[in-house]
PDB file of C-alpha atoms in Angstrom:
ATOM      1  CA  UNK S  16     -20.246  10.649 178.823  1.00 54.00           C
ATOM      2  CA  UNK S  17     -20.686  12.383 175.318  1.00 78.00           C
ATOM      3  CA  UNK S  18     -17.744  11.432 172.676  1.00 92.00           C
ATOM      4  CA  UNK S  19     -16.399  13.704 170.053  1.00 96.00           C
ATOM      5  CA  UNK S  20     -18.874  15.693 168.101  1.00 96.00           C
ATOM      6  CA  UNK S  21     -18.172  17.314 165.032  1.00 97.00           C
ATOM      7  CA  UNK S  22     -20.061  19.392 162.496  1.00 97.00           C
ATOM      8  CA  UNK S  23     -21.371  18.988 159.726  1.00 97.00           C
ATOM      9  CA  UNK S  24     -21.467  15.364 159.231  1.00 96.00           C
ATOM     10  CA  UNK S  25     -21.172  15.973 155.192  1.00 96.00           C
ATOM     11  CA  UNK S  26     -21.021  19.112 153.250  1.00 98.00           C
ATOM     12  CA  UNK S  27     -20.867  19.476 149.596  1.00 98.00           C
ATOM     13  CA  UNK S  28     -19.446  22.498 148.274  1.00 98.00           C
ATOM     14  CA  UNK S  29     -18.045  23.913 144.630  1.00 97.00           C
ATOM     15  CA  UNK S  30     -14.597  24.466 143.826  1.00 97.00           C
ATOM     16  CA  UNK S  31     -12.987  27.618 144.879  1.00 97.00           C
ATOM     17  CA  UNK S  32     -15.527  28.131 148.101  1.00 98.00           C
ATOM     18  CA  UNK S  33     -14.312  28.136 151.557  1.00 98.00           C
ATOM     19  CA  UNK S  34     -15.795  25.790 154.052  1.00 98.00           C
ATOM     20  CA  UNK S  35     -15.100  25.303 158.110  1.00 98.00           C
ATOM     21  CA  UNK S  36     -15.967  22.336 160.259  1.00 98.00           C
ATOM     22  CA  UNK S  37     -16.128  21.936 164.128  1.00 98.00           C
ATOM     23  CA  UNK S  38     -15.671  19.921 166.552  1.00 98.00           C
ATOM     24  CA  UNK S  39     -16.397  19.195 170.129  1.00 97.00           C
ATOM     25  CA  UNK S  40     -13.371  16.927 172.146  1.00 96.00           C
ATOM     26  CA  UNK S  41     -14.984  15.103 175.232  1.00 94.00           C
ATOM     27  CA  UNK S  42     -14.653  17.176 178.086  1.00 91.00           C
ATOM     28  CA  UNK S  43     -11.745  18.064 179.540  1.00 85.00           C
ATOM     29  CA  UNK S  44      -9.668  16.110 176.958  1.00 91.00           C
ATOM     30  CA  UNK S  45      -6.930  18.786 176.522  1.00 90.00           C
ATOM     31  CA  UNK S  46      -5.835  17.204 173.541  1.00 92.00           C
ATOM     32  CA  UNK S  47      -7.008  17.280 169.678  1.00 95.00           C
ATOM     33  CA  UNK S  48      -6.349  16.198 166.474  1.00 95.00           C
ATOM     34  CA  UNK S  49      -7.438  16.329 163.197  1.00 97.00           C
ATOM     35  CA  UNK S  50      -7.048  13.972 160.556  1.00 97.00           C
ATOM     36  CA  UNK S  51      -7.861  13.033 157.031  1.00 96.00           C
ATOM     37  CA  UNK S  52      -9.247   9.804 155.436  1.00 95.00           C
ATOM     38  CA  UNK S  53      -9.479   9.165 151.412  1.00 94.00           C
ATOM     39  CA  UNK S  54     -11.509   6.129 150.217  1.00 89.00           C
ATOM     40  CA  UNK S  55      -9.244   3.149 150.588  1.00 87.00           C
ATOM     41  CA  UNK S  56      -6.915   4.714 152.753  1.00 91.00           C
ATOM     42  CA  UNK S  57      -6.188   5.013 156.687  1.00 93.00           C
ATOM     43  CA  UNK S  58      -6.747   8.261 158.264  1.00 95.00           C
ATOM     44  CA  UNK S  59      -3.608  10.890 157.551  1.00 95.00           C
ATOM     45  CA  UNK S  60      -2.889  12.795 160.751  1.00 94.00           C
ATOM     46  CA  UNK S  61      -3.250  16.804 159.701  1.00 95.00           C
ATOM     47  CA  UNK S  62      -2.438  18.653 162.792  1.00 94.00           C
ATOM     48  CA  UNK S  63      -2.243  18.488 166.664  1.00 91.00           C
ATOM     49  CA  UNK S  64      -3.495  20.862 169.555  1.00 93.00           C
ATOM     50  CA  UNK S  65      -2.415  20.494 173.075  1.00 90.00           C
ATOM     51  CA  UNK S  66      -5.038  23.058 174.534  1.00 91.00           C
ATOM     52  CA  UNK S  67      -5.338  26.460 172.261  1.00 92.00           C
ATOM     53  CA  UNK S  68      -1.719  25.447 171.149  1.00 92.00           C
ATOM     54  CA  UNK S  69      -0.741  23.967 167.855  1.00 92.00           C
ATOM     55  CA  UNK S  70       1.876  22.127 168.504  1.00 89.00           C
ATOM     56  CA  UNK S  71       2.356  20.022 165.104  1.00 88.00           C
ATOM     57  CA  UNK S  72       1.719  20.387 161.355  1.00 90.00           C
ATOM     58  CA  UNK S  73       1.608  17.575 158.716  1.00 90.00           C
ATOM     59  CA  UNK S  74       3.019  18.823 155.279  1.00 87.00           C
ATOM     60  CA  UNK S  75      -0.646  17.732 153.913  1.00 82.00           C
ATOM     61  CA  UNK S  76      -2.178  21.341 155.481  1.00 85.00           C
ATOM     62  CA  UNK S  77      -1.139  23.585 152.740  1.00 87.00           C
ATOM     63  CA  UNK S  78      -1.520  27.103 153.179  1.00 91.00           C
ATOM     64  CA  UNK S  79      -5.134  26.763 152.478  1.00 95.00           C
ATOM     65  CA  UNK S  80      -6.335  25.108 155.753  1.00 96.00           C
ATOM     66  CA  UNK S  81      -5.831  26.527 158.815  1.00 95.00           C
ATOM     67  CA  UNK S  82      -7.056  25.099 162.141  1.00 96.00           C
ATOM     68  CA  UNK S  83      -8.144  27.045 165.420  1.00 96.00           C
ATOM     69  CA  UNK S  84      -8.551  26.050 169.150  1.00 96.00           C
ATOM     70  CA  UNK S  85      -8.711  29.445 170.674  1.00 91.00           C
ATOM     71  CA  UNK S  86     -10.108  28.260 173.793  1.00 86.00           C
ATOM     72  CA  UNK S  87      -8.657  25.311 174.472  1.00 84.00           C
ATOM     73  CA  UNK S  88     -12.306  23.393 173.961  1.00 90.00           C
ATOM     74  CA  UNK S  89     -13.775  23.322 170.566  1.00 96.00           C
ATOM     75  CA  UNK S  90     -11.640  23.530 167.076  1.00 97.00           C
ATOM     76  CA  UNK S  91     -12.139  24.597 163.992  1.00 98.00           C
ATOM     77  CA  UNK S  92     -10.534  23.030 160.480  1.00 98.00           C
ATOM     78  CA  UNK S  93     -11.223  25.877 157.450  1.00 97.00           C
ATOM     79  CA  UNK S  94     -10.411  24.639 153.898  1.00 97.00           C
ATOM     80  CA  UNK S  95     -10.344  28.277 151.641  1.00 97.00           C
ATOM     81  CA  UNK S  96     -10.552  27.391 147.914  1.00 97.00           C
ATOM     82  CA  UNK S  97     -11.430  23.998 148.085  1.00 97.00           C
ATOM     83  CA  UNK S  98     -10.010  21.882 145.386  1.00 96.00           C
ATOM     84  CA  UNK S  99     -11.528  18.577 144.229  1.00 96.00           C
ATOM     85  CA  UNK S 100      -8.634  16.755 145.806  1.00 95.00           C
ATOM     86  CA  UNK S 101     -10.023  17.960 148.987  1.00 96.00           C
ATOM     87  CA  UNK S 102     -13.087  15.699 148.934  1.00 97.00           C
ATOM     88  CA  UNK S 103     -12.086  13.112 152.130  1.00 96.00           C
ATOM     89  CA  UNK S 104     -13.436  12.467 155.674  1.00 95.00           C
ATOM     90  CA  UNK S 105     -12.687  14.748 158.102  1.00 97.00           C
ATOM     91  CA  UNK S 106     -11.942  13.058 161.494  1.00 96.00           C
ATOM     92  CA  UNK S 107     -11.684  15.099 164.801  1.00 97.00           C
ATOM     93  CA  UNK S 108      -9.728  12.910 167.714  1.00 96.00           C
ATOM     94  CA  UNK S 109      -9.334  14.076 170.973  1.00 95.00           C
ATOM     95  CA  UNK S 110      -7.601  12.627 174.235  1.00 92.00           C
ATOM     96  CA  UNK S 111      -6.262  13.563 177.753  1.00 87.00           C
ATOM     97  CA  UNK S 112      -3.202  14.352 178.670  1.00 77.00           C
ATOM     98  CA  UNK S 113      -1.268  11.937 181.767  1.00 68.00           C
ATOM     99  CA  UNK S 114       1.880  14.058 183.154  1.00 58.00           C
ATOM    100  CA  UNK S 115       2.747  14.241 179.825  1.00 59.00           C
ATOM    101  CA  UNK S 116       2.701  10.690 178.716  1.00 64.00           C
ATOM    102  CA  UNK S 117       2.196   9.900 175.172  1.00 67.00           C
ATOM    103  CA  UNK S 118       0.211   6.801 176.136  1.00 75.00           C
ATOM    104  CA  UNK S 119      -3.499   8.330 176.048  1.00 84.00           C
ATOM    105  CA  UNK S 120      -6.011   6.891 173.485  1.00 90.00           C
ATOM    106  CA  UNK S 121      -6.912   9.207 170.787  1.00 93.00           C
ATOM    107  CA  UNK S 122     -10.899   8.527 170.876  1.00 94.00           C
ATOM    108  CA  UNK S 123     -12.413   9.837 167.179  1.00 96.00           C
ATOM    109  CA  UNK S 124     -15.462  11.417 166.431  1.00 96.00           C
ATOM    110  CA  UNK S 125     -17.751  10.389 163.725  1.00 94.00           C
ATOM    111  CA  UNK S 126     -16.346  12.494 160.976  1.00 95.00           C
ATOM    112  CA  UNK S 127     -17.539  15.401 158.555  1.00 96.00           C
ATOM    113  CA  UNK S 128     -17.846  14.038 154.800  1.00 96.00           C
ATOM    114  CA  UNK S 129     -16.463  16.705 151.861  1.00 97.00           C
ATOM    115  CA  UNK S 130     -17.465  16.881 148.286  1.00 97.00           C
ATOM    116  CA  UNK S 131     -15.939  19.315 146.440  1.00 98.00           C
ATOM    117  CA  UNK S 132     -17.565  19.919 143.060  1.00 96.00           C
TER     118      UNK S 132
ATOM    119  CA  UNK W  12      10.793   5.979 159.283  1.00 77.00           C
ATOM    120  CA  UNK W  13       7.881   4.461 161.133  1.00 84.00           C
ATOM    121  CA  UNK W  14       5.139   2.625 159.368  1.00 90.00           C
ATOM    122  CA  UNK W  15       2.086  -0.256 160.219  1.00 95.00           C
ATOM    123  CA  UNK W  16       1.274  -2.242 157.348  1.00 96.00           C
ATOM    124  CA  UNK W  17      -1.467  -4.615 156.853  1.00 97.00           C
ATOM    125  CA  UNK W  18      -0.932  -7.143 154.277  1.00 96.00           C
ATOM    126  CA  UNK W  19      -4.479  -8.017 153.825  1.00 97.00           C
ATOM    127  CA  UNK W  20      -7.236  -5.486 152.226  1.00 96.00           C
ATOM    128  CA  UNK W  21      -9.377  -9.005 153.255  1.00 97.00           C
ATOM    129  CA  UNK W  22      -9.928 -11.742 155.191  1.00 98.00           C
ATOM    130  CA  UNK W  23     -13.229 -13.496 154.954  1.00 98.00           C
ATOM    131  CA  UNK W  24     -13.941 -15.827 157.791  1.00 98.00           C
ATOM    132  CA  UNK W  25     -17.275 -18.093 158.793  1.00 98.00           C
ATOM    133  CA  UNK W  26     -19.211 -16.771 161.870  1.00 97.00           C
ATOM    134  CA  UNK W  27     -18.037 -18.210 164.623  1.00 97.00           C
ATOM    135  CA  UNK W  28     -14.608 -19.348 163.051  1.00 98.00           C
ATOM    136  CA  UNK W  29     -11.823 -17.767 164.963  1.00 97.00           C
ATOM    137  CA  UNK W  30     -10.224 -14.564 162.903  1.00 97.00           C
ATOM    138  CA  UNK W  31      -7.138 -13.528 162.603  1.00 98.00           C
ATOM    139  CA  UNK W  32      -6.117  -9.673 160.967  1.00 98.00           C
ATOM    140  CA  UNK W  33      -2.557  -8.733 160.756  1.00 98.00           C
ATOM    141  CA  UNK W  34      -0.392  -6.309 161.189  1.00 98.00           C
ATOM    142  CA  UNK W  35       3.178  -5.371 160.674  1.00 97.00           C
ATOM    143  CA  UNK W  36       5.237  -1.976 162.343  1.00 95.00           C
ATOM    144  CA  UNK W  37       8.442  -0.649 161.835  1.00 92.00           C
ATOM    145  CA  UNK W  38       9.701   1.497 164.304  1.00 86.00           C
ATOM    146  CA  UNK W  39      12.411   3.025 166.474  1.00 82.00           C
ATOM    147  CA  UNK W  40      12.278   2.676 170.052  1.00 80.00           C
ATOM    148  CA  UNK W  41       9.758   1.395 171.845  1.00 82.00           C
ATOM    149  CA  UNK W  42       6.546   0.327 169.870  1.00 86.00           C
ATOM    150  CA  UNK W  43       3.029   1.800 170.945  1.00 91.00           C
ATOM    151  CA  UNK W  44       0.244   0.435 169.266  1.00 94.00           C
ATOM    152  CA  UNK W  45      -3.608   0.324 168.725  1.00 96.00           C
ATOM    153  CA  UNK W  46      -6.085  -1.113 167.061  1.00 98.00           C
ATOM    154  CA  UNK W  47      -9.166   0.412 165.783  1.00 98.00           C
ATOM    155  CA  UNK W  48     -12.461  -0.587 163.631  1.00 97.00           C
ATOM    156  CA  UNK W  49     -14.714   1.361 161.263  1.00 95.00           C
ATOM    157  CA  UNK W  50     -18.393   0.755 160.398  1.00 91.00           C
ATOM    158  CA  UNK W  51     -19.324   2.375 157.137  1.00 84.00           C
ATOM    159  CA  UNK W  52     -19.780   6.767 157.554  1.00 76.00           C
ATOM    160  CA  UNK W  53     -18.753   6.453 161.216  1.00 79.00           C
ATOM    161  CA  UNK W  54     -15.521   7.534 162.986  1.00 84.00           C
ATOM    162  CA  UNK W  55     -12.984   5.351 164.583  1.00 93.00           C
ATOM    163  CA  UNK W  56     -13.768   3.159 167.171  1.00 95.00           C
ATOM    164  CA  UNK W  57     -10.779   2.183 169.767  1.00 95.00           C
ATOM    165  CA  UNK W  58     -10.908  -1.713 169.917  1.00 97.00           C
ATOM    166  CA  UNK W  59      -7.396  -1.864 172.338  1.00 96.00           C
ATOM    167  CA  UNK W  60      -3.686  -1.278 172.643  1.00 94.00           C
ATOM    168  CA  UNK W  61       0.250  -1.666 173.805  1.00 93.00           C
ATOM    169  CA  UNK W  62       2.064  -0.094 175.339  1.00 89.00           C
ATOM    170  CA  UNK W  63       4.002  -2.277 177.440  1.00 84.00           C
ATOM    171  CA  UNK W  64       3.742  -5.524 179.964  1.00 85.00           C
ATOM    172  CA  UNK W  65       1.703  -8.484 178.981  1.00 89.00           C
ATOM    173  CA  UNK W  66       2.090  -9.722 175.296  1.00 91.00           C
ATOM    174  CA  UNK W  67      -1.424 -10.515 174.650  1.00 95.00           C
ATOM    175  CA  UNK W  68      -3.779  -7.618 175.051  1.00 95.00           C
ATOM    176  CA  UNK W  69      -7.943  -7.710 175.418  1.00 96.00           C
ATOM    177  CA  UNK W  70     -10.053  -5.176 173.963  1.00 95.00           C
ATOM    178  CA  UNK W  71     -13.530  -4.480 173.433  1.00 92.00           C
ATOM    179  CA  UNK W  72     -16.049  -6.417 172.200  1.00 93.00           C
ATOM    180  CA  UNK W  73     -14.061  -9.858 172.511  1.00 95.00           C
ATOM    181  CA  UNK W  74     -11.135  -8.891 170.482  1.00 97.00           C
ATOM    182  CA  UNK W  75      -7.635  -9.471 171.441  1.00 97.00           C
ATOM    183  CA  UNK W  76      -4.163  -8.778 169.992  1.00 97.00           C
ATOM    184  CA  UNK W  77      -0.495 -10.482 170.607  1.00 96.00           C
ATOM    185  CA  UNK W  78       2.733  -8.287 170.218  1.00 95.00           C
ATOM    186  CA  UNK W  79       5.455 -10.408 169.000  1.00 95.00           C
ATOM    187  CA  UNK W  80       8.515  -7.973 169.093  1.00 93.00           C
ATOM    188  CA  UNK W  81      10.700 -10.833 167.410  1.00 93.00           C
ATOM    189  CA  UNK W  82       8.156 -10.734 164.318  1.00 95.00           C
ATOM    190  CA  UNK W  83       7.023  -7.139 165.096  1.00 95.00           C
ATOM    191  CA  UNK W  84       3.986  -7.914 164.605  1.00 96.00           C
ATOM    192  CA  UNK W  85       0.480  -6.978 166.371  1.00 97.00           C
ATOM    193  CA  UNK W  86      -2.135  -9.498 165.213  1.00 98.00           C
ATOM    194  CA  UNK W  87      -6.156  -8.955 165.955  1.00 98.00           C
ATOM    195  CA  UNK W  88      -7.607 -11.938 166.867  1.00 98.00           C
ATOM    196  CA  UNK W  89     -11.210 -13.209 168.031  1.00 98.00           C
ATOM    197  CA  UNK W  90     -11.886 -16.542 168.957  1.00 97.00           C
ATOM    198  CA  UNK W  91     -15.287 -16.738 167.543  1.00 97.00           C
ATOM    199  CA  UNK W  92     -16.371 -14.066 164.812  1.00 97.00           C
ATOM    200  CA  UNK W  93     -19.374 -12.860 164.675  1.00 97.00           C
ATOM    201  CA  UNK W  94     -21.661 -11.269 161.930  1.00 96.00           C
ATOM    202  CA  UNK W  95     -21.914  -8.118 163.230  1.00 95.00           C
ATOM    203  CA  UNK W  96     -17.668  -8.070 163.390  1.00 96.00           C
ATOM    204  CA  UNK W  97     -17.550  -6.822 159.527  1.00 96.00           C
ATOM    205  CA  UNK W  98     -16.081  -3.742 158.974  1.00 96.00           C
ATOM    206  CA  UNK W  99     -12.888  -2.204 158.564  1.00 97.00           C
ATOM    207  CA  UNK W 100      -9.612  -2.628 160.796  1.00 98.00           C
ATOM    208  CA  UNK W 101      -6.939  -0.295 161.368  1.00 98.00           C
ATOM    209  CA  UNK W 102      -3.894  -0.824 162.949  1.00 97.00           C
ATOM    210  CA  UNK W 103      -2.036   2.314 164.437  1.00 96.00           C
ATOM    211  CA  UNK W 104       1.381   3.020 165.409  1.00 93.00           C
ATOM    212  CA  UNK W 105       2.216   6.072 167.798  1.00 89.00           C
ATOM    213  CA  UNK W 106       4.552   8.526 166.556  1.00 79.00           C
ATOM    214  CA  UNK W 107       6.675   9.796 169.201  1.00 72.00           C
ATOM    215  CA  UNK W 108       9.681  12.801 169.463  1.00 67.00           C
ATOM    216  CA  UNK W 109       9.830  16.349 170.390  1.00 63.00           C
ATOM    217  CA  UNK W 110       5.997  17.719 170.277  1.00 62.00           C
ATOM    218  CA  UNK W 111       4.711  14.798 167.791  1.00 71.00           C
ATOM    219  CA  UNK W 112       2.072  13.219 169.296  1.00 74.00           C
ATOM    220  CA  UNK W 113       0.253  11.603 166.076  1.00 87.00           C
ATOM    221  CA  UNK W 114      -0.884   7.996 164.922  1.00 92.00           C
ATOM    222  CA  UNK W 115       0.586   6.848 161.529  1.00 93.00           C
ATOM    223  CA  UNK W 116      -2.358   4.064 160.535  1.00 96.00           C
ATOM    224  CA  UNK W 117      -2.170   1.451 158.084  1.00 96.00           C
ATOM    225  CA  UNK W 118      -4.405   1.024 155.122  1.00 96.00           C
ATOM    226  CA  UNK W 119      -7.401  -0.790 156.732  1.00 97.00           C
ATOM    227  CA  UNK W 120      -8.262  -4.403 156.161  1.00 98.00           C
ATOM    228  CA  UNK W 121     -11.494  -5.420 155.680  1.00 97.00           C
ATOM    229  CA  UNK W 122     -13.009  -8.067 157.392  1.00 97.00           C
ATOM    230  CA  UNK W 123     -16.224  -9.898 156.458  1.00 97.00           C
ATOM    231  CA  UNK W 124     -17.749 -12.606 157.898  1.00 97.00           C
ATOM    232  CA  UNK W 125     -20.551 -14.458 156.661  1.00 96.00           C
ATOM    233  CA  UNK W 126     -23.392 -16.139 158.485  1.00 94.00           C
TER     234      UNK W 126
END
């Protein structure tokens, strides 16, 4: 059983580029979520996909970052004109879904590292 | 509003002391809560969780936790730590309402034991 993938692991990038990371859920995990982790801090939930939908927002995705699941499997986070203040861990999360029972563990992947120059 | 906080950014304990890491919540309804550990540049590992029944809850790797809903509190706890225990803890509450479906952590406590 493979666990949450996600890609790159760490990307450094100047100010004002765009970058996009991906991840893989475990299979059949019709869940996802992306969060966000500082140095020092917990991880900061970002957004929330219950298969291609997007069913939640945290005010931290400005209109910069946008997040895709168009098949229901994969996602994708995009950061367009990355600021300094976006440097952080990226963590994909993904879990199943029990008739709708908000009980499921949220199992994480390893992360994607940004460093925004 | 609900919130986890853990009072500690450290606790340094002797290998094969027992270990204790704490945690506070704050929240309406029914509590669901988890507990997770980080080794440096990885993800999140689930260690265990509540959600309702027995106070005292095992997890992986030895760990355990106790839900005191009189102290709301949801303390880690290991009988006998070892070295290779030292990293960082998170405790987790579940948000829940309408679509929400997210985990509100605290800010990590780290735990180091020494041989």
């Amino acid at each position: 059983d493979t666990g949450v993938s996600q890609d790159p692991r760490h990307k450094i990038t100047k100010r004002g580029q765009n970058v996009t990371f991906r991840c893989d859920p475990i299979s059949e995990h019709n869940r996802l979520y992306w969060y966000r982790q500082t140095l020092g801090q917990g991880p900061e939930f970002l957004t929330y996909f219950q298969n291609e939908a997007q069913l939640e927002k945290s005010r931290l995705l400005s209109d910069r970052f946008s997040a895709e699941r168009p098949k229901g499997s994969f996602s994708t986070l995009e950061i367009q004109r990355t600021e300094q203040g976006d440097s952080a861990m990226y963590l994909c999360a993904s879990s199943p879904s029990t008739s709708g029972s908000f009980t499921d563990t949220q199992y994480f992947g390893p992360g994607t590292r940004l460093t925004v120059l | 509003a609900q919130s986890v906080a853990q009072p500690e950014d450290q606790v340094n304990v002797a290998e094969g002391n027992p270990l204790t890491v704490k945690c506070t919540y704050s929240v309406s309804g029914n509590p669901y809560l988890f507990w997770y550990v980080q080794y440096p540049n990885r993800g999140l590992q689930f260690l265990l969780k509540y959600i309702t029944g027995d106070n005292l809850v095992k997890g992986s790797y030895g760990f355990e936790a106790e839900f005191n809903k009189s102290q709301t509190s949801f303390h880690l706890k290991k009988p006998s730590a070892l070295v290779s225990d030292s990293a960082l803890y998170f405790c987790a509450v579940r948000v829940l309402g309408g679509a929400t479906n997210k985990l509100i952590f605290g800010t990590g406590t780290l735990l180091a034991v020494q041989p």
